[in-house]
Every structure is written in structure tokens, then in C-alpha cells.
Coordinates of C-alpha atoms and ligand atoms in Angstrom, one line a residue:
M23 CA 15.5 -21.8 70.7
K24 CA 12.4 -19.9 70.1
K25 CA 14.2 -18.0 67.3
I26 CA 15.2 -21.3 65.6
L27 CA 11.7 -22.6 65.8
A28 CA 10.4 -19.4 64.2
I29 CA 12.9 -19.7 61.3
V30 CA 12.0 -23.4 60.8
L31 CA 8.3 -22.6 60.7
A32 CA 8.9 -19.7 58.3
I33 CA 10.8 -22.0 56.0
A34 CA 8.1 -24.6 56.2
M35 CA 5.5 -22.0 55.4
I36 CA 7.3 -20.7 52.4
A37 CA 7.9 -24.2 51.1
S38 CA 4.2 -25.1 51.4
V39 CA 3.0 -21.9 49.8
S40 CA 5.3 -22.4 46.8
M41 CA 4.3 -26.0 46.5
L42 CA 0.7 -24.9 46.4
A43 CA 1.4 -22.4 43.8
A44 CA 3.2 -25.0 41.7
C45 CA 0.3 -27.3 42.0
S46 CA -2.3 -24.8 41.1
G47 CA -0.2 -23.6 38.2
K48 CA -0.2 -27.0 36.7
G49 CA -3.9 -27.6 37.1
D50 CA -5.0 -24.2 36.1
T51 CA -6.1 -24.3 32.4
K52 CA -6.5 -20.6 32.2
S53 CA -2.8 -19.9 32.8
T54 CA -1.9 -22.6 30.2
A55 CA -4.1 -20.9 27.6
A56 CA -2.6 -17.6 28.4
E57 CA 0.9 -19.0 28.0
D58 CA -0.1 -20.5 24.7
A59 CA -1.5 -17.3 23.5
K60 CA 1.6 -15.5 24.5
S61 CA 3.9 -17.9 22.7
D62 CA 1.6 -17.7 19.7
T63 CA 2.1 -13.9 19.3
T64 CA 5.8 -14.1 19.9
E65 CA 6.2 -16.9 17.4
K66 CA 4.2 -15.3 14.6
A67 CA 6.6 -13.8 12.1
T68 CA 5.9 -10.2 11.0
L69 CA 5.2 -9.4 7.4
T70 CA 6.1 -5.7 6.8
M71 CA 4.4 -4.0 3.9
A72 CA 5.7 -0.6 2.7
T73 CA 3.0 1.7 1.2
N74 CA 2.1 5.3 0.7
A75 CA -1.2 5.8 2.5
Y76 CA -2.5 8.6 0.3
F77 CA -3.9 6.5 -2.5
P78 CA -7.6 5.9 -1.9
P79 CA -9.3 3.5 -2.1
Y80 CA -6.1 1.3 -2.1
E81 CA -4.6 2.8 1.0
Y82 CA -5.6 5.7 3.1
Y83 CA -6.1 6.7 6.7
E84 CA -9.3 6.3 8.6
G85 CA -8.3 8.0 11.8
E86 CA -5.0 6.5 12.8
K87 CA -5.6 3.3 10.9
I88 CA -4.5 2.6 7.3
I89 CA -7.4 0.9 5.5
G90 CA -8.2 0.1 1.8
I91 CA -8.0 -2.6 -0.8
D92 CA -4.2 -3.2 -0.4
A93 CA -4.4 -3.2 3.4
E94 CA -7.2 -5.8 3.4
V95 CA -5.7 -8.0 0.7
A96 CA -2.4 -7.9 2.6
Q97 CA -4.1 -8.8 5.8
A98 CA -5.9 -11.8 4.1
I99 CA -2.5 -12.9 2.8
A100 CA -0.8 -12.5 6.2
D101 CA -3.7 -14.5 7.8
K102 CA -3.2 -17.3 5.3
L103 CA 0.5 -17.4 6.0
D104 CA -0.1 -17.2 9.8
M105 CA 2.0 -14.0 9.9
K106 CA 1.4 -10.7 11.7
L107 CA 0.9 -7.8 9.2
E108 CA 2.7 -4.5 9.8
I109 CA 1.9 -1.6 7.4
V110 CA 4.6 1.1 7.1
D111 CA 3.6 4.4 5.5
I112 CA 6.5 6.0 3.5
E113 CA 7.0 8.1 0.4
F114 CA 5.9 6.2 -2.8
D115 CA 9.3 7.1 -4.2
S116 CA 11.1 5.2 -1.4
I117 CA 9.2 1.9 -1.5
I118 CA 11.2 0.1 -4.1
A119 CA 14.6 1.0 -2.5
G120 CA 13.2 0.0 0.9
V121 CA 12.1 -3.4 -0.4
Q122 CA 15.4 -3.9 -2.3
T123 CA 17.5 -3.4 0.8
G124 CA 15.3 -5.7 2.9
K125 CA 14.1 -3.0 5.2
Y126 CA 10.5 -4.0 4.2
D127 CA 9.4 -7.5 3.2
M128 CA 7.1 -6.2 0.4
G129 CA 5.8 -3.1 -1.3
M130 CA 2.0 -2.8 -1.9
A131 CA 0.8 0.6 -3.0
G132 CA -1.4 0.3 -6.1
M133 CA 2.0 -0.3 -7.7
T134 CA 2.0 -0.8 -11.5
V135 CA 4.1 -3.5 -13.0
T136 CA 6.6 -1.9 -15.4
D137 CA 9.6 -3.4 -17.2
E138 CA 11.8 -0.7 -15.6
R139 CA 10.7 -1.6 -12.1
K140 CA 11.2 -5.3 -12.9
Q141 CA 14.9 -4.6 -13.2
S142 CA 15.0 -3.6 -9.5
V143 CA 12.3 -5.8 -7.9
D144 CA 10.2 -8.9 -8.6
F145 CA 6.4 -8.7 -8.8
S146 CA 3.7 -11.0 -7.6
D147 CA 0.8 -12.0 -9.9
S148 CA -1.4 -9.0 -10.5
Y149 CA -4.4 -8.5 -8.2
A150 CA -6.0 -5.4 -9.7
K151 CA -6.1 -3.2 -12.8
G152 CA -5.4 0.5 -12.9
I153 CA -5.9 3.2 -15.6
Q154 CA -4.0 6.5 -15.8
S155 CA -6.6 9.2 -16.0
I156 CA -6.5 12.9 -16.7
I157 CA -8.1 15.4 -14.2
V158 CA -8.9 18.9 -15.5
P159 CA -11.0 21.9 -14.3
E160 CA -14.6 21.6 -15.4
D161 CA -14.3 24.4 -17.8
S162 CA -11.0 23.2 -19.3
E163 CA -10.4 23.3 -23.1
I164 CA -8.4 20.0 -22.8
T165 CA -10.6 17.1 -23.9
S166 CA -8.0 14.3 -24.4
I167 CA -4.3 13.3 -24.1
D168 CA -4.0 14.4 -27.8
D169 CA -4.8 17.9 -26.9
I170 CA -2.1 17.9 -24.2
L171 CA 0.5 16.4 -26.6
A172 CA -0.6 18.6 -29.6
E173 CA 2.1 20.5 -31.4
G174 CA 2.5 23.9 -29.9
A175 CA 0.5 23.1 -26.7
E176 CA 2.3 24.1 -23.5
Y177 CA 0.1 22.7 -20.8
K178 CA 1.4 22.7 -17.2
L179 CA 0.9 19.3 -15.7
G180 CA 0.9 17.9 -12.1
V181 CA 1.9 14.3 -11.3
Q182 CA 2.9 12.3 -8.3
L183 CA 6.7 11.8 -8.2
S184 CA 8.0 8.6 -9.7
T185 CA 4.5 7.2 -10.4
T186 CA 3.8 5.7 -13.8
G187 CA 1.7 8.9 -14.6
D188 CA 4.9 10.8 -14.0
L189 CA 7.1 8.4 -16.1
Y190 CA 4.7 8.1 -19.1
I191 CA 3.9 11.8 -19.5
S192 CA 7.6 12.8 -19.0
D193 CA 8.5 10.4 -21.8
D194 CA 5.7 11.6 -24.0
Y195 CA 6.6 15.3 -23.4
E196 CA 10.2 14.6 -24.2
A197 CA 9.2 12.7 -27.4
A198 CA 6.9 15.7 -28.4
G199 CA 9.8 18.1 -27.8
K200 CA 8.1 19.8 -24.8
S201 CA 10.0 21.2 -21.9
A202 CA 10.2 19.0 -18.7
D203 CA 9.7 22.2 -16.8
L204 CA 6.0 22.1 -17.7
I205 CA 5.7 19.0 -15.4
T206 CA 5.6 19.5 -11.6
E207 CA 6.2 16.4 -9.5
F208 CA 4.4 16.4 -6.2
Q209 CA 5.0 14.1 -3.3
T210 CA 1.3 13.0 -3.1
G211 CA -1.6 12.9 -5.5
N212 CA -3.4 15.1 -3.1
D213 CA -0.8 17.9 -3.5
A214 CA -1.1 17.6 -7.3
V215 CA -4.9 18.0 -7.2
A216 CA -4.6 20.9 -4.8
A217 CA -2.3 22.6 -7.3
L218 CA -4.9 22.0 -10.0
S219 CA -7.7 23.5 -7.9
T220 CA -5.7 26.7 -7.4
G221 CA -4.8 26.9 -11.1
K222 CA -1.1 26.3 -10.7
V223 CA -1.3 23.4 -13.2
D224 CA -3.7 22.8 -16.1
A225 CA -4.2 19.0 -15.6
V226 CA -3.2 16.1 -13.4
I227 CA -2.2 12.6 -14.6
I228 CA -3.0 10.0 -12.0
D229 CA -4.5 6.6 -11.4
N230 CA -8.3 6.5 -12.0
E231 CA -9.5 5.3 -8.6
P232 CA -7.6 8.0 -6.5
A233 CA -8.7 10.4 -9.3
K234 CA -12.3 9.7 -8.5
S235 CA -11.8 10.2 -4.8
Y236 CA -10.0 13.5 -5.3
V237 CA -12.5 14.8 -7.7
A238 CA -15.4 13.9 -5.4
A239 CA -13.6 15.7 -2.5
S240 CA -13.1 18.9 -4.4
S241 CA -15.3 21.1 -6.5
G242 CA -14.9 22.3 -10.1
L243 CA -12.8 19.3 -11.3
K244 CA -13.6 16.5 -13.7
I245 CA -12.0 13.4 -15.1
L246 CA -11.7 13.2 -18.9
D247 CA -13.5 10.3 -20.4
T248 CA -10.4 8.9 -22.1
E249 CA -7.8 6.4 -20.8
Y250 CA -4.2 7.4 -21.0
V251 CA -2.7 4.0 -20.1
A252 CA -4.1 0.8 -18.7
E253 CA -2.0 -1.1 -16.1
D254 CA -1.7 -4.0 -13.7
Y255 CA -1.1 -3.6 -10.0
A256 CA 1.1 -6.1 -8.1
I257 CA 3.1 -6.6 -4.9
C258 CA 6.9 -6.1 -5.2
F259 CA 9.7 -8.1 -3.4
A260 CA 13.5 -8.0 -3.3
K261 CA 14.9 -10.1 -6.1
D262 CA 16.6 -12.5 -3.7
N263 CA 13.4 -13.1 -1.7
T264 CA 11.8 -15.6 -4.0
E265 CA 10.8 -17.7 -1.0
L266 CA 8.5 -15.0 0.4
K267 CA 7.3 -14.1 -3.1
D268 CA 6.3 -17.7 -3.8
K269 CA 4.5 -18.0 -0.5
V270 CA 2.6 -14.7 -1.0
N271 CA 1.8 -15.7 -4.6
G272 CA 0.4 -19.0 -3.4
A273 CA -1.9 -17.2 -0.9
L274 CA -2.9 -14.6 -3.4
K275 CA -3.9 -17.3 -6.0
E276 CA -6.2 -18.9 -3.4
L277 CA -7.7 -15.5 -2.4
I278 CA -8.3 -14.6 -6.1
A279 CA -9.8 -18.1 -6.8
D280 CA -12.2 -18.1 -3.8
G281 CA -13.4 -14.6 -4.6
T282 CA -11.9 -12.8 -1.5
V283 CA -9.9 -10.3 -3.6
K284 CA -12.9 -9.5 -5.7
S285 CA -15.1 -9.0 -2.7
I286 CA -12.5 -6.6 -1.1
I287 CA -12.3 -4.6 -4.3
D288 CA -16.1 -4.5 -4.7
K289 CA -16.4 -3.2 -1.1
Y290 CA -14.2 -0.2 -1.9
I291 CA -15.0 0.3 -5.6
K292 CA -18.7 0.5 -6.3
A293 CA -19.9 -0.4 -9.8
E294 CA -21.1 2.7 -11.7
Ligands
LIG19 N1 0.1 3.0 -10.1 C1 1.0 4.1 -10.0 C2 2.4 3.6 -10.0 O1 2.6 2.5 -9.7 C3 0.7 5.0 -8.8 C4 0.9 4.3 -7.5 C5 0.8 5.2 -6.3 O2 0.8 6.4 -6.4 N2 0.6 4.7 -5.1 O3 3.3 4.3 -10.3

């Protein structure tokens, strides 16, 4: 009898405890807010951006974090679209293929819009301008692109693999009848500039803003005061992903119109 009473009591206690818990759960605003926050993060779609984080000031590491113009503009776009931004650092050369196959939602890497790339991917509106520059040692006899392309000249050049600097100079060398062996394609701009510092190449063709960062970080190098090619930077998407491209373009338009993009660029690129 005692045993039965004990069991009945135990059941009653469990029941009342769970009722209490249920009541307090309902009335507790804290737990409701926490649940809401949880469902917020789980519901937010992720926007994956493929980049190559060795392209200052557009994308580079500060400790473990990738920062820069592209990282901040992409974050502002993601915020507008209520999405969670995820930046993935891969080789520049793999970005277009990764976007084409849908592995990444978009590519943003100080990427120049070219007719050739337009055959593989679609581009957003342009959000920044780039210039292909020429870096040489301070005491170099090279003063312009004409010197490099002059008849009989055999300058060894360093470029970053598959960038527009690589593509343009390769075409120009071929047109000028110069050997492609004179051009060394490096995986990063950093590697190309290191080769220039040690005299393995005579000049590096690279975008002007990373050029400034690299020259500032090394000694005995300078940027020639001539523009090789002027270009537009834009974000690339898979050709069948017009829905995302249109959404990103809409957000980008607003961010350009309200001055956000300009203030991000001005934060990283100080007027000379
Ligand atoms: N603007 C150049 C290009 O698109 C270089 C970009 C980069 O190296 N991240 O080819």
C-alpha cells in the first residue's frame, strides 16, 4: 500500500513540475526572444562569395578575417537582402568555374568585366574602376609599356595567373612576336612582386591598387606613371542565376545611390 502511495505521489509531483515548466515557458518573454533569434539565424539564406584574398585593398586578411572593399560591399548587399554572407578564399583562377557550377553564389574579387568572361558568367553593374599598372625596380630603364613592347626588347614579366594583366600582356607579346616564355604566371600578385624584388622578372603587370600596397610593403620598387589598361570591376554570377543577379544588382544600385559604396572605397583608398 505504502509503495502504491509513493508511486502515485511521485507521478503527481512529476505532473505538477512539468505543468509549472509549461506555464513558465509560455509566460517567459526571454525564452520567446531566444527562440525567435534562433529561427532568424536558421532561416537566413547564405550568400556565398568566392574571392582570392590576396588583393589589397579589395580583399585581404587582417588576422583570420577577410576584409577590404569587396568584403564590405558584399556585406552591405547581404544585409540589404537579409542574407548571411560567407566569404570563401580560393585561387583567382578557380572563381569563375566555381560560380558557373553553382558551388558559390557569386564571385567578387576586384574582377574585371571582359567580353571573354561574359561568355562564361554574367556580371552585375560595375561598382569600381581598376587600372592595369606596371611595377619596375626603382633603377629600371623601362619607362612605359612602349618600352616593354618595343621591337627587339625581351623583358621578363611577372603576372598573376588568368588576371586581365596576364591576358592583355600575353596577347600583346604574341602580337609583337615575343616569346610567351618571357611571361611568368604566378598564383598571387604577391608572388609576382617577390620575383621582381629578387630580379627574377623585370616588371610586373597588375591592378593599380594592389600594386600600391605591394610597392609600399617592399623597398626599391616603383609604379610607372602610365596606364596600361583601364577597367571596370563587377560581381559575377552563373548565367542561369538571373534571379540572384537581379536582387544583388538592385541592392548594389541603392548602395551606390546612397553613397555607401563610395564611402567604403574612400575608407580603403585615400585620395592622393
Ligand atoms: N582585375 C584583375 C582581373 O579581373 C585582377 C583581379 C584579381 O587578381 N583579383 O583579372
